[in-house]
mmCIF file of C-alpha atoms and ligand atoms in Angstrom:
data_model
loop_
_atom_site.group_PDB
_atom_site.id
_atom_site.type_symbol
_atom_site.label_atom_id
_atom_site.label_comp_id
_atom_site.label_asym_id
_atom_site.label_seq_id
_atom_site.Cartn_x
_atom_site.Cartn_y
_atom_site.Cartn_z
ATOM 1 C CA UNK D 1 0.000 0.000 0.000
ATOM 2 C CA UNK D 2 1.648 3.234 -1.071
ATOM 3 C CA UNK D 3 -0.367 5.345 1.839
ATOM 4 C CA UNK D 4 -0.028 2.932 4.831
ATOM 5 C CA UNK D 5 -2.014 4.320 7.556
ATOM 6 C CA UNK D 6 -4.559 6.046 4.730
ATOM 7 C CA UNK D 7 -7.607 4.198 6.420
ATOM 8 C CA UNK D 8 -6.858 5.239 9.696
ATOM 9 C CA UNK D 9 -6.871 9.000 8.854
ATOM 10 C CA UNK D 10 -9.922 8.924 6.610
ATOM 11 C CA UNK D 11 -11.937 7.373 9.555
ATOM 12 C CA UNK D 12 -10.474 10.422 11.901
ATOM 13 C CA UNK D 13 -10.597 12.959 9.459
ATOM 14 C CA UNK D 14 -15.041 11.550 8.756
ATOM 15 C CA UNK D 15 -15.278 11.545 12.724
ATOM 16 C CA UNK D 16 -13.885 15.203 12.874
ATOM 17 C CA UNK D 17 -16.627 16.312 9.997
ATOM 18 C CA UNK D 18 -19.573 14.600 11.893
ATOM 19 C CA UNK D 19 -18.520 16.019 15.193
ATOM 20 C CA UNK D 20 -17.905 19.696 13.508
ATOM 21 C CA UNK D 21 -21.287 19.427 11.559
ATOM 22 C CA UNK D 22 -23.554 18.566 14.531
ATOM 23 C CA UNK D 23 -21.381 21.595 16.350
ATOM 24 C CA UNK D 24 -22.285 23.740 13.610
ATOM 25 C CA UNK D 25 -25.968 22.887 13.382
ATOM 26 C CA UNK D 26 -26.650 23.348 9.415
ATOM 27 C CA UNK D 27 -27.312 20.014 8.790
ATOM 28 C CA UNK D 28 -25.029 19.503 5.309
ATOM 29 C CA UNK D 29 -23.455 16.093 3.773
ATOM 30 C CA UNK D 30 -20.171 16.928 3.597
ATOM 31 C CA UNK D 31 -17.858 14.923 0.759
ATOM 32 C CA UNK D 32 -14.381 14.925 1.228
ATOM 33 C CA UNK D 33 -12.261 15.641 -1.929
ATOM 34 C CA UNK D 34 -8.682 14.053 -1.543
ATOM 35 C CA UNK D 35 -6.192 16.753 -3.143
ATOM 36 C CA UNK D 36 -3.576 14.926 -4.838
ATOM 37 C CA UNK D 37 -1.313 17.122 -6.088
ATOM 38 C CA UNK D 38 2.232 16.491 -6.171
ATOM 39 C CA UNK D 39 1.766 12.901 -5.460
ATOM 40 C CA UNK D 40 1.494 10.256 -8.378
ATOM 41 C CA UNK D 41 -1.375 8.310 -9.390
ATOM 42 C CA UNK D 42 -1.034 6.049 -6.532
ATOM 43 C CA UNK D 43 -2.766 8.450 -4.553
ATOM 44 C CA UNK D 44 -5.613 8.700 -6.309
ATOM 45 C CA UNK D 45 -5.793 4.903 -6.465
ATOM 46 C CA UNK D 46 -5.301 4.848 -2.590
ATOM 47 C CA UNK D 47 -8.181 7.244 -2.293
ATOM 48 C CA UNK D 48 -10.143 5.669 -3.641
ATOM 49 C CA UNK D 49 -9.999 2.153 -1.703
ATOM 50 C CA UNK D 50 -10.461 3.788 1.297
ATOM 51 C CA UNK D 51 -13.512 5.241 0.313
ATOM 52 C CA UNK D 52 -12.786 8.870 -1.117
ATOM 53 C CA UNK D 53 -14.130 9.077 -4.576
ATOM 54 C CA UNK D 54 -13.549 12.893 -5.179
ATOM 55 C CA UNK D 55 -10.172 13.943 -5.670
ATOM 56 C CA UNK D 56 -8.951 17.356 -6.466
ATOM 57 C CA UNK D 57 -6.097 18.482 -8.239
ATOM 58 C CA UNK D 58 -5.209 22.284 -8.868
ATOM 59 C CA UNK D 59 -2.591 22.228 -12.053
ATOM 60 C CA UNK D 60 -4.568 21.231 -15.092
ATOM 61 C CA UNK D 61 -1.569 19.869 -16.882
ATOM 62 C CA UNK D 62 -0.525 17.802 -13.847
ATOM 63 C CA UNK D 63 -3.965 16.647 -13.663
ATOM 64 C CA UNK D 64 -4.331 15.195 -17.502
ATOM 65 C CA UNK D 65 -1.351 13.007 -16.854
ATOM 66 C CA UNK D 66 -2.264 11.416 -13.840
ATOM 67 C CA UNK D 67 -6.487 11.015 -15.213
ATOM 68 C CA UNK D 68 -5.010 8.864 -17.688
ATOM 69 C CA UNK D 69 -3.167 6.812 -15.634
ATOM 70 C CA UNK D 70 -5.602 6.284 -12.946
ATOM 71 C CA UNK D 71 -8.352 3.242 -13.976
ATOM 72 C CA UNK D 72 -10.430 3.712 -11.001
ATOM 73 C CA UNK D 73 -13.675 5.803 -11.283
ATOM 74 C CA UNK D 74 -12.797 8.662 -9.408
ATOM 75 C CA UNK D 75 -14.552 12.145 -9.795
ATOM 76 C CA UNK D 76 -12.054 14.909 -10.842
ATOM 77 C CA UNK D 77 -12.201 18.252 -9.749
ATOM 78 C CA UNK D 78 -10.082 21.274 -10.542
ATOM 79 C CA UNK D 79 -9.491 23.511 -7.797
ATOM 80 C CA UNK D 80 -6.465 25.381 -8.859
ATOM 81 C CA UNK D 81 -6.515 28.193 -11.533
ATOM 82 C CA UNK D 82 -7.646 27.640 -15.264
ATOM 83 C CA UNK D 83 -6.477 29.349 -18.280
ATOM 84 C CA UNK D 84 -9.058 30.079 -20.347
ATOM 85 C CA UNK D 85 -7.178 29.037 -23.400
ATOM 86 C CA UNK D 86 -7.405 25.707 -21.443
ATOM 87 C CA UNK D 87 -11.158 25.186 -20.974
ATOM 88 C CA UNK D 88 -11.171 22.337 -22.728
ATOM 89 C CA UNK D 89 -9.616 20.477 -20.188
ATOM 90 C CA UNK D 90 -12.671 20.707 -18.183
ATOM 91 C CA UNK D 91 -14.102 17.448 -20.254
ATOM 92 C CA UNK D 92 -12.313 15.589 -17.698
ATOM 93 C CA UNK D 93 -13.051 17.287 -14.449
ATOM 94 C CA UNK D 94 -17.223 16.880 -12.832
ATOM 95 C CA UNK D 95 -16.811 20.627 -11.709
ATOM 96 C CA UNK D 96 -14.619 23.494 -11.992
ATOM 97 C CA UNK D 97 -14.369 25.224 -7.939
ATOM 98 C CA UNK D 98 -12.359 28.045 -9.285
ATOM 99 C CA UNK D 99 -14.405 30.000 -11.663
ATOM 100 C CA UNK D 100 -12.328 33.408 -10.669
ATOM 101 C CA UNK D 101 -13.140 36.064 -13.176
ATOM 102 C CA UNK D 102 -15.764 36.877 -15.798
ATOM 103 C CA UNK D 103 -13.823 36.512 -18.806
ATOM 104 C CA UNK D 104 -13.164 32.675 -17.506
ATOM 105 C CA UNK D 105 -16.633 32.524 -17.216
ATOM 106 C CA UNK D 106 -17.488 33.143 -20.476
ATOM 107 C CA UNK D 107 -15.118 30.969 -21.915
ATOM 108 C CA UNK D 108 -16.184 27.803 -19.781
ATOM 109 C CA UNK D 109 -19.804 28.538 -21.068
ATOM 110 C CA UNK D 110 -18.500 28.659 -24.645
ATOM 111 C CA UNK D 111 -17.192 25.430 -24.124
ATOM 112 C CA UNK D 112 -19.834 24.199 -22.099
ATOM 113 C CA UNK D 113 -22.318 25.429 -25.273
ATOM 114 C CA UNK D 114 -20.090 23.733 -27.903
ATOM 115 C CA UNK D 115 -20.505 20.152 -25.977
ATOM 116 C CA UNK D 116 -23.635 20.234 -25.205
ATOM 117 C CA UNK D 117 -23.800 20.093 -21.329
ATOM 118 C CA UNK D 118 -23.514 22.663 -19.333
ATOM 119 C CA UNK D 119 -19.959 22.920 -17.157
ATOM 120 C CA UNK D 120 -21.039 22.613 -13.384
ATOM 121 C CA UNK D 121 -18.645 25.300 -11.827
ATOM 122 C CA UNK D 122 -18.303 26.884 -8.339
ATOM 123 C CA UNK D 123 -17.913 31.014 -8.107
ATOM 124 C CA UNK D 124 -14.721 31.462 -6.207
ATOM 125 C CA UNK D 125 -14.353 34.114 -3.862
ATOM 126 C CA UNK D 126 -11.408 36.249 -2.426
ATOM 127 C CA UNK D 127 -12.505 37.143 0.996
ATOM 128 C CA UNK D 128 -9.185 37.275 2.744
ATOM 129 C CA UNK D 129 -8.056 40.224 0.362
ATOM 130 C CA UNK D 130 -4.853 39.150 -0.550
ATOM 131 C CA UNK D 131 -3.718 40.317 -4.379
ATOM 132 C CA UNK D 132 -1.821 37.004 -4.452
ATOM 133 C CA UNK D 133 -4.941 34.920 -4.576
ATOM 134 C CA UNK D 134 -7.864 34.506 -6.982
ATOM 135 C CA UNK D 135 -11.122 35.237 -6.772
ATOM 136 C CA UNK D 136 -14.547 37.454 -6.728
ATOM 137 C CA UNK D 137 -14.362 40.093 -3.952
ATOM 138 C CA UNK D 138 -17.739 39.923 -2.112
ATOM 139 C CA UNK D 139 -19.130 43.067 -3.766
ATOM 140 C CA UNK D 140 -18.689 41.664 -7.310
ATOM 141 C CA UNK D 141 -20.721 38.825 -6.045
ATOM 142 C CA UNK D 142 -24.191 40.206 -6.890
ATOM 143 C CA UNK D 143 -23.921 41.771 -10.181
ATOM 144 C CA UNK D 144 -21.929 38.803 -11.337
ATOM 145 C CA UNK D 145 -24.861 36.317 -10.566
ATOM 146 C CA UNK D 146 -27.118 37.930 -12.619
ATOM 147 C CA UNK D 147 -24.846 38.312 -15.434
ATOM 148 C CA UNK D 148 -24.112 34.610 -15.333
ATOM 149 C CA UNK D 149 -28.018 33.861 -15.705
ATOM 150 C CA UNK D 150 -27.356 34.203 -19.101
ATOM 151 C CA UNK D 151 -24.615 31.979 -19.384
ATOM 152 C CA UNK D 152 -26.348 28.897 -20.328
ATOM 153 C CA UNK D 153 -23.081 26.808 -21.004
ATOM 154 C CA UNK D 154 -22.524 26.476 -17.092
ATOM 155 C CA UNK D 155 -24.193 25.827 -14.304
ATOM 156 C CA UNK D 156 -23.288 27.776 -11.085
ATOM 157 C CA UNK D 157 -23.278 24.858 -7.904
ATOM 158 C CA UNK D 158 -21.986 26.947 -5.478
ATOM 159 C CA UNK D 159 -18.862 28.776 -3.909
ATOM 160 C CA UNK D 160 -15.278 28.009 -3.017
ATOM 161 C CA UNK D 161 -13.105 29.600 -0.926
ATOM 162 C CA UNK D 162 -9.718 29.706 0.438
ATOM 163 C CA UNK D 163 -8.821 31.444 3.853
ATOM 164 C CA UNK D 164 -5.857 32.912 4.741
ATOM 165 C CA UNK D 165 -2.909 30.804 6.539
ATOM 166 C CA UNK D 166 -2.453 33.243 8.938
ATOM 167 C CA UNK D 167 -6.421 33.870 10.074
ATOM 168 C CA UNK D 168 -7.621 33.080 13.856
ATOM 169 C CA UNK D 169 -10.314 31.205 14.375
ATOM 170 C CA UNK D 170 -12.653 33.948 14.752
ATOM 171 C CA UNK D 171 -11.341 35.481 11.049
ATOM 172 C CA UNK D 172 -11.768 31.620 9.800
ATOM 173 C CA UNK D 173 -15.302 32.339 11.562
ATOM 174 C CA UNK D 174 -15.931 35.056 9.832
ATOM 175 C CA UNK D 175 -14.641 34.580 6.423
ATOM 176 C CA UNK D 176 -16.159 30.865 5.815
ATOM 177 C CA UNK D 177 -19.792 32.460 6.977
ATOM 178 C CA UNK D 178 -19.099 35.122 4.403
ATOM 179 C CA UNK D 179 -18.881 32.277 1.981
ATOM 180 C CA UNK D 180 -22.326 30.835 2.782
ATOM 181 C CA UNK D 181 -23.905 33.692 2.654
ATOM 182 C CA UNK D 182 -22.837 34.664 -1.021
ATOM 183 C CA UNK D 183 -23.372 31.160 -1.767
ATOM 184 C CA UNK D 184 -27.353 32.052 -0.384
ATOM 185 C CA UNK D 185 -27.125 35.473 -2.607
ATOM 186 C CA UNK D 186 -26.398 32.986 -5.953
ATOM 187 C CA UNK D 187 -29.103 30.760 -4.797
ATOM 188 C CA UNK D 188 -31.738 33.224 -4.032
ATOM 189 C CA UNK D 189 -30.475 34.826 -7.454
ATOM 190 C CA UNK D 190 -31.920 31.640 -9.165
ATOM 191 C CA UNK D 191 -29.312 29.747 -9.606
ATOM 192 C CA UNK D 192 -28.501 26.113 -8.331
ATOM 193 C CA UNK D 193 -25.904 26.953 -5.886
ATOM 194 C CA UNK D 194 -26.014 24.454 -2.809
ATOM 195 C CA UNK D 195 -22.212 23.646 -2.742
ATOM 196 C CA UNK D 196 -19.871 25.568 -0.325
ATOM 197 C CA UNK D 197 -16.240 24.349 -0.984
ATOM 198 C CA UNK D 198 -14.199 25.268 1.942
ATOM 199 C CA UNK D 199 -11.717 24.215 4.235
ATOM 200 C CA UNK D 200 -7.708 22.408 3.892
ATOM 201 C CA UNK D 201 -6.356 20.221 6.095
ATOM 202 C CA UNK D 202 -5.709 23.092 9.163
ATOM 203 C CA UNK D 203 -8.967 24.588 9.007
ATOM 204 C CA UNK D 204 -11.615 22.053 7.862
ATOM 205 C CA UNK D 205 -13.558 21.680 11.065
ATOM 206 C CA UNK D 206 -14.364 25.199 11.452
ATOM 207 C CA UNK D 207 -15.616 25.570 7.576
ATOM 208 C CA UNK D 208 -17.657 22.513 8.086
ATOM 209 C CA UNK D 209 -18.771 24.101 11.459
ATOM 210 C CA UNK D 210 -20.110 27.123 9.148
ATOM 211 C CA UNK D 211 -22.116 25.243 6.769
ATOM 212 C CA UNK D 212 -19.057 23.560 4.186
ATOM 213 C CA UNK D 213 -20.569 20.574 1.674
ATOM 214 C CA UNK D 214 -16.990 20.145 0.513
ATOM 215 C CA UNK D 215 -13.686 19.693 2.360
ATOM 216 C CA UNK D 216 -10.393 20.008 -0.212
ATOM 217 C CA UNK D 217 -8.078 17.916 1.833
ATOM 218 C CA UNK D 218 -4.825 17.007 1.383
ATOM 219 C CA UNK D 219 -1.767 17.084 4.008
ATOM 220 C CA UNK D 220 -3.816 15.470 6.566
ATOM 221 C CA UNK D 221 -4.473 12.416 4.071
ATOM 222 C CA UNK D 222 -1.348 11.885 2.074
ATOM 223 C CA UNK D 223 1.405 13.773 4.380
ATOM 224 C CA UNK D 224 3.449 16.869 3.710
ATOM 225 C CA UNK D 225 4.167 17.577 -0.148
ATOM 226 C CA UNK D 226 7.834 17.072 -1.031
ATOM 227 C CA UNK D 227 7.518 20.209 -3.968
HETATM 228 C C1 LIG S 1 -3.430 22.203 -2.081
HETATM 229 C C2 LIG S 1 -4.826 22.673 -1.997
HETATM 230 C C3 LIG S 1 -5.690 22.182 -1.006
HETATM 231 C C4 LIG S 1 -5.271 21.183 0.047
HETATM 232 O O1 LIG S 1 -4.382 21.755 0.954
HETATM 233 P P1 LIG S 1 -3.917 20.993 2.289
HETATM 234 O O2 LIG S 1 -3.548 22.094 3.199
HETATM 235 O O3 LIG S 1 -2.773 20.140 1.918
HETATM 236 O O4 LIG S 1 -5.073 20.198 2.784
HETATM 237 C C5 LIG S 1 -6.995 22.650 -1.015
HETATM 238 N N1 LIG S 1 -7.434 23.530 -1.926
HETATM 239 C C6 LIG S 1 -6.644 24.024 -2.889
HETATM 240 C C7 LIG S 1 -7.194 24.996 -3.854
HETATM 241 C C8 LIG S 1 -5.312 23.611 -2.961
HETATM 242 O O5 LIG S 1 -4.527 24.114 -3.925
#
């Protein structure tokens, strides 16, 4: 077994999630996507047998390689930034979290047109305000959901988001609540957004606490990345 001990922290890391989610009181499935990024195919495979059928990756091109070596049925998902001259990538992911600007957004639905199914896609957000990172800023969140109405080539599932490393708990608090709440401004805008993709391995239980349906987990799984 390439992940010895894999079993073990999937049962700790599910027993965390149900103990955060009855803290937290909003009553959410939660599915745990394994992020396997820097780690070969084997992880995916190892995923897998322990239960995890979602795994994340965030580099497209990384991502291609290791789908076609990996036989199990595992649901891809890209997390990480997409180029729009890339969108055709998406043909092997089940949703795009990081939908970070409008001009991506009208490329995906281009695609998403020009195949005939609509690209299932989650509006990311930048609520911790750092330039470095993607993302909607909270204002932008309104006027952007009723602009993609009329994007028929995707369908808008939700939000993701990313908190900052060096947050406390309260800010986590704060920020992943911020999250839920645009995802409720999307929904209540018409669209199908029930998805709130939020937490990493140091601050899962507190984004599950606030209403996550999707942890992106990867340290705690598979151990530190060597790149
Ligand atoms: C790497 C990554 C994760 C997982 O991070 P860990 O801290 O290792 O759990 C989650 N989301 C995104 C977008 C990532 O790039």
């Amino acid at each position: 077994m390439a992940f010895p001990g894999l079993a073990d922290r999937v049962a700790e890391v599910r027993a965390r999630i149900a103990a955060a989610a009855a803290r937290g009181g909003h009553g959410q499935q939660v599915t745990i996507v394994a992020v396997t990024k820097t780690h070969g195919p084997d992880a995916a495979r190892a995923a897998y047998e322990s239960g995890l059928h979602d795994v994340g990756e965030n580099k497209v091109q990384e991502a291609l390689k290791k789908i076609g070596r990996v036989a199990v049925p595992v649901r891809w998902h890209l997390i990480g930034h997409l180029q729009r001259n890339k969108v055709k990538s998406l043909e092997h992911f089940v949703m795009l979290h990081s939908l970070d600007s409008p001009r991506l957004a009208d490329a995906v639905c281009e695609f998403g047109i020009a195949r005939g199914r609509a690209v299932d896609v989650l509006v990311e957000l930048n609520l911790s305000g750092e330039d470095t990172k993607g993302g909607y800023h909270i204002s932008d969140v309104l006027p952007e959901a009723e602009r993609l109405s009329a994007l028929s080539g995707i369908r808008v599932r939700g939000v993701m988001t990313m908190a900052s490393f060096t947050a406390s708990e309260r800010e986590l608090h704060r920020t992943f609540a911020e999250a839920r709440e645009a995802r409720d401004v999307l929904a209540d805008a018409g669209h199908p957004a029930v998805e709130l993709s939020m937490g990493m391995s140091n601050d899962y239980e507190i984004a599950v606490e606030e209403g996550a349906t999707m942890v992106r987990l990867g340290t705690t799984l598979f151990g530190a990345r060597a790149k």
